Short mmCIF file of C-alpha atoms in Angstrom, two decimals:
data_model
loop_
_atom_site.label_atom_id
_atom_site.label_comp_id
_atom_site.label_asym_id
_atom_site.label_seq_id
_atom_site.Cartn_x
_atom_site.Cartn_y
_atom_site.Cartn_z
CA ASP M 1 -8.87 -4.65 -18.58
CA GLY M 2 -10.08 -4.60 -15.04
CA GLY M 3 -8.32 -2.15 -12.60
CA ILE M 4 -8.74 0.96 -10.36
CA THR M 5 -9.11 4.59 -11.68
CA GLN M 6 -8.45 7.40 -9.50
CA SER M 7 -8.90 10.96 -10.66
CA PRO M 8 -7.63 13.63 -10.90
CA LYS M 9 -4.11 12.83 -10.88
CA TYR M 10 -3.27 16.23 -9.64
CA LEU M 11 -5.50 18.42 -7.50
CA PHE M 12 -4.93 21.98 -5.92
CA ARG M 13 -7.09 23.21 -3.29
CA LYS M 14 -7.37 26.44 -1.46
CA GLU M 15 -7.41 26.44 2.15
CA GLY M 16 -10.92 26.02 3.64
CA GLN M 17 -12.31 24.35 0.71
CA ASN M 18 -13.62 20.63 0.58
CA VAL M 19 -12.40 18.45 -2.31
CA THR M 20 -13.48 15.02 -3.42
CA LEU M 21 -11.19 12.37 -4.95
CA SER M 22 -12.72 9.82 -7.09
CA CYS M 23 -11.90 6.03 -7.14
CA GLU M 24 -13.66 3.61 -9.28
CA GLN M 25 -13.00 -0.03 -9.73
CA ASN M 26 -14.31 -2.75 -12.18
CA LEU M 27 -12.65 -5.72 -10.44
CA ASN M 28 -15.83 -6.63 -8.83
CA HIS M 29 -14.02 -6.46 -5.54
CA ASP M 30 -16.15 -6.17 -2.22
CA ALA M 31 -13.51 -4.24 -0.16
CA MET M 32 -12.10 -0.74 -0.85
CA TYR M 33 -9.52 1.31 0.98
CA TRP M 34 -8.13 4.84 1.00
CA TYR M 35 -4.53 5.53 2.13
CA ARG M 36 -2.53 8.55 2.60
CA GLN M 37 1.11 8.56 1.60
CA ASP M 38 3.58 11.11 3.04
CA PRO M 39 7.50 10.87 2.46
CA GLY M 40 9.16 8.50 5.01
CA GLN M 41 5.72 7.34 6.81
CA GLY M 42 4.67 4.63 4.45
CA LEU M 43 0.94 4.44 3.98
CA ARG M 44 -1.67 5.19 6.46
CA LEU M 45 -5.16 3.87 6.34
CA ILE M 46 -7.97 6.78 6.36
CA TYR M 47 -11.20 4.80 5.71
CA TYR M 48 -12.13 1.30 4.53
CA SER M 49 -15.31 -0.64 3.32
CA GLN M 50 -15.94 -4.17 3.20
CA ILE M 51 -19.43 -3.90 1.46
CA VAL M 52 -21.77 -1.43 -0.10
CA ASN M 53 -23.38 1.20 2.25
CA ASP M 54 -20.73 0.34 5.09
CA PHE M 55 -17.44 1.85 6.03
CA GLN M 56 -15.13 1.92 8.93
CA LYS M 57 -12.68 4.55 9.95
CA GLY M 58 -8.85 3.80 9.81
CA ASP M 59 -6.13 5.17 11.72
CA ILE M 60 -6.18 8.69 10.46
CA ALA M 61 -9.79 9.51 9.50
CA GLU M 62 -10.30 12.81 11.29
CA GLY M 63 -10.96 15.62 8.65
CA TYR M 64 -12.04 13.11 6.06
CA SER M 65 -15.41 11.56 4.94
CA VAL M 66 -16.43 8.67 2.39
CA SER M 67 -19.44 7.11 0.98
CA ARG M 68 -20.01 3.60 -0.61
CA GLU M 69 -23.19 3.81 -2.51
CA LYS M 70 -22.12 1.55 -5.28
CA LYS M 71 -19.77 -1.37 -5.16
CA GLU M 72 -17.58 0.27 -7.93
CA SER M 73 -17.13 3.57 -6.16
CA PHE M 74 -15.52 4.93 -3.13
CA PRO M 75 -15.02 8.53 -3.20
CA LEU M 76 -12.97 10.43 -0.56
CA THR M 77 -13.68 14.04 0.64
CA VAL M 78 -11.15 16.04 2.07
CA THR M 79 -12.71 18.51 4.25
CA SER M 80 -11.53 21.70 5.67
CA ALA M 81 -11.19 20.17 9.03
CA GLN M 82 -8.18 18.22 7.83
CA LYS M 83 -5.21 20.34 9.16
CA ASN M 84 -2.49 19.05 6.78
CA PRO M 85 -3.94 17.63 3.60
CA THR M 86 -1.18 17.96 1.27
CA ALA M 87 -0.13 14.41 0.53
CA PHE M 88 -0.47 11.59 -2.05
CA TYR M 89 -3.77 9.65 -1.91
CA LEU M 90 -3.93 6.08 -2.69
CA CYS M 91 -7.09 3.99 -3.37
CA ALA M 92 -6.97 0.09 -3.15
CA SER M 93 -9.47 -2.72 -3.43
CA SER M 94 -9.43 -6.41 -2.66
CA SER M 95 -11.80 -9.32 -3.01
CA GLY M 96 -13.27 -10.62 0.32
CA THR M 97 -10.65 -13.05 1.15
CA THR M 98 -7.91 -11.91 3.39
CA LYS M 99 -5.17 -13.99 1.49
CA VAL M 100 -4.94 -11.76 -1.48
CA GLY M 101 -3.43 -8.57 -1.80
CA TYR M 102 -4.55 -5.16 -2.94
CA THR M 103 -4.96 -3.72 -6.35
CA PHE M 104 -3.88 -0.10 -6.12
CA GLY M 105 -4.82 2.94 -8.34
CA SER M 106 -2.28 5.18 -9.48
CA GLY M 107 -2.96 7.91 -6.91
CA THR M 108 -4.11 11.64 -6.64
CA ARG M 109 -1.56 14.10 -5.33
CA LEU M 110 -3.47 17.01 -3.50
CA THR M 111 -1.59 20.18 -2.87
CA VAL M 112 -3.16 23.03 -0.70
CA VAL M 113 -2.34 26.34 -1.68
CA ALA Q 1 -0.50 -4.39 18.00
CA GLN Q 2 0.54 -5.30 14.43
CA SER Q 3 3.69 -3.52 13.16
CA VAL Q 4 6.21 -3.59 10.28
CA THR Q 5 9.57 -2.50 10.24
CA GLN Q 6 11.89 -1.89 7.24
CA PRO Q 7 15.12 -0.99 8.76
CA ASP Q 8 16.74 0.41 5.73
CA ILE Q 9 15.43 3.85 4.41
CA HIS Q 10 17.47 3.56 1.12
CA ILE Q 11 19.70 0.94 -0.29
CA THR Q 12 22.05 1.37 -3.22
CA VAL Q 13 23.21 -1.45 -5.23
CA SER Q 14 25.12 -2.00 -8.63
CA GLU Q 15 23.41 -3.25 -11.66
CA GLY Q 16 23.80 -7.04 -11.96
CA ALA Q 17 24.51 -7.45 -7.85
CA SER Q 18 22.33 -9.19 -5.45
CA LEU Q 19 19.61 -7.45 -3.59
CA GLU Q 20 18.18 -8.00 -0.14
CA LEU Q 21 15.62 -5.81 1.41
CA ARG Q 22 14.69 -6.46 5.06
CA CYS Q 23 11.24 -6.72 6.75
CA ASN Q 24 10.65 -7.60 10.45
CA TYR Q 25 7.05 -7.77 11.58
CA SER Q 26 5.27 -7.90 14.97
CA TYR Q 27 2.26 -10.07 15.37
CA GLY Q 28 0.90 -12.80 17.67
CA ALA Q 29 0.33 -15.38 15.15
CA THR Q 30 1.44 -16.19 11.57
CA PRO Q 31 0.29 -13.33 9.49
CA TYR Q 32 -0.34 -12.74 5.74
CA LEU Q 33 2.79 -11.05 4.49
CA PHE Q 34 3.25 -8.96 1.34
CA TRP Q 35 5.90 -7.14 -0.66
CA TYR Q 36 4.78 -4.35 -2.83
CA VAL Q 37 6.80 -1.95 -5.35
CA GLN Q 38 6.07 1.64 -5.97
CA SER Q 39 7.49 3.39 -9.03
CA PRO Q 40 7.72 7.29 -8.44
CA GLY Q 41 4.23 8.99 -8.65
CA GLN Q 42 2.45 5.75 -9.13
CA GLY Q 43 0.37 3.35 -7.11
CA LEU Q 44 1.73 0.08 -5.63
CA GLN Q 45 2.11 -3.20 -7.37
CA LEU Q 46 1.90 -6.52 -5.52
CA LEU Q 47 5.27 -8.59 -5.96
CA LEU Q 48 4.58 -11.47 -3.80
CA LYS Q 49 2.59 -12.84 -0.81
CA TYR Q 50 2.97 -15.38 1.77
CA PHE Q 51 0.24 -16.97 4.07
CA SER Q 52 1.24 -20.69 4.59
CA GLY Q 53 3.13 -23.37 3.27
CA ASP Q 54 6.57 -23.29 1.80
CA THR Q 55 8.70 -20.47 3.39
CA LEU Q 56 10.28 -19.51 0.09
CA VAL Q 57 7.91 -17.65 -2.16
CA GLN Q 58 8.39 -16.63 -5.67
CA GLY Q 59 6.95 -13.55 -7.25
CA ILE Q 60 6.95 -11.28 -10.41
CA LYS Q 61 9.93 -9.74 -11.71
CA GLY Q 62 12.23 -12.25 -10.52
CA PHE Q 63 11.65 -11.47 -6.82
CA GLU Q 64 11.61 -14.13 -3.94
CA ALA Q 65 11.06 -13.82 -0.23
CA GLU Q 66 11.66 -15.81 2.63
CA PHE Q 67 9.61 -16.25 5.84
CA LYS Q 68 11.43 -16.93 9.00
CA ARG Q 69 9.17 -17.23 11.76
CA SER Q 70 11.95 -17.55 14.36
CA GLN Q 71 13.13 -14.15 13.19
CA SER Q 72 9.83 -12.51 12.62
CA SER Q 73 11.27 -11.54 9.13
CA PHE Q 74 10.10 -11.66 5.64
CA ASN Q 75 13.20 -10.37 3.50
CA LEU Q 76 12.80 -9.76 -0.25
CA ARG Q 77 15.54 -10.89 -2.30
CA LYS Q 78 16.74 -10.80 -5.99
CA PRO Q 79 19.80 -12.49 -7.51
CA SER Q 80 20.59 -9.74 -10.12
CA VAL Q 81 19.14 -6.24 -9.98
CA HIS Q 82 18.40 -4.38 -13.23
CA TRP Q 83 18.22 -0.53 -13.43
CA SER Q 84 14.38 -0.91 -13.86
CA ASP Q 85 14.10 -2.19 -10.50
CA ALA Q 86 14.94 1.20 -8.86
CA ALA Q 87 11.72 2.18 -6.98
CA GLU Q 88 10.22 2.20 -3.50
CA TYR Q 89 9.43 -1.27 -1.77
CA PHE Q 90 6.99 -1.89 0.83
CA CYS Q 91 6.44 -4.83 3.12
CA ALA Q 92 2.93 -5.22 4.63
CA VAL Q 93 1.19 -7.40 7.07
CA ARG Q 94 -2.35 -8.34 7.52
CA ASN Q 95 -4.03 -10.37 10.11
CA THR Q 96 -5.66 -13.54 9.31
CA GLY Q 97 -8.99 -12.42 10.29
CA GLY Q 98 -9.14 -8.87 9.21
CA PHE Q 99 -9.24 -6.58 6.39
CA LYS Q 100 -6.77 -4.06 7.54
CA THR Q 101 -3.28 -4.11 6.07
CA ILE Q 102 -0.34 -2.38 7.91
CA PHE Q 103 2.62 -1.10 5.72
CA GLY Q 104 6.10 -0.34 6.40
CA ALA Q 105 7.69 2.95 5.93
CA GLY Q 106 9.42 1.71 2.71
CA THR Q 107 12.83 1.19 1.42
CA ARG Q 108 14.00 3.20 -1.58
CA LEU Q 109 16.01 1.33 -3.94
CA PHE Q 110 18.80 2.93 -6.01
CA VAL Q 111 20.67 1.04 -8.85
CA LYS Q 112 23.91 2.40 -10.15
CA ALA Q 113 25.31 1.53 -13.37
#
């Protein structure tokens, strides 16, 4: 079955370390997205990519970086510059048309210890 | 700027009772509108979407939503709630020419026996 796989499901990081969250899709979708979810704040867009080798900053890109070297993969790196990285991170994808919704992964919960 | 407001942080309904979750949006034209559902610790699942035509749209799991342009609303309804409907519900808006989707803060639904 097609879908989006995020790994790991839980991740613990020490302060000052960079970590990379994986997101892989086999839906042949062109666009991919990273959202951050905090209680009571809904989803906030970190980065998005419409095609391979191209990506744009979202509303809260500071302290994060991404790459899009393959259509299937859109990894997110949470750098040590991110002041408050503890959150639930969601990856999503969609086809090229704007009339469709997103398909989401099951998320990665990152905790800084 | 686009925005989505879900006025109710949480709602409690009895099993078998009807449900209405409110959503108001701010956008200059007719946007694409979506409702998603999220179970605890999981990603979001698309319930339904509206982009044109009939203002009453049907979705999965027995949900429907009505687009009211005059009120800038897109409320989600279900005639009879089941205990398995307990989850968090997100309204979202996407502009007709872009790739970004704006999410509301969510409404958590509790179902009592």
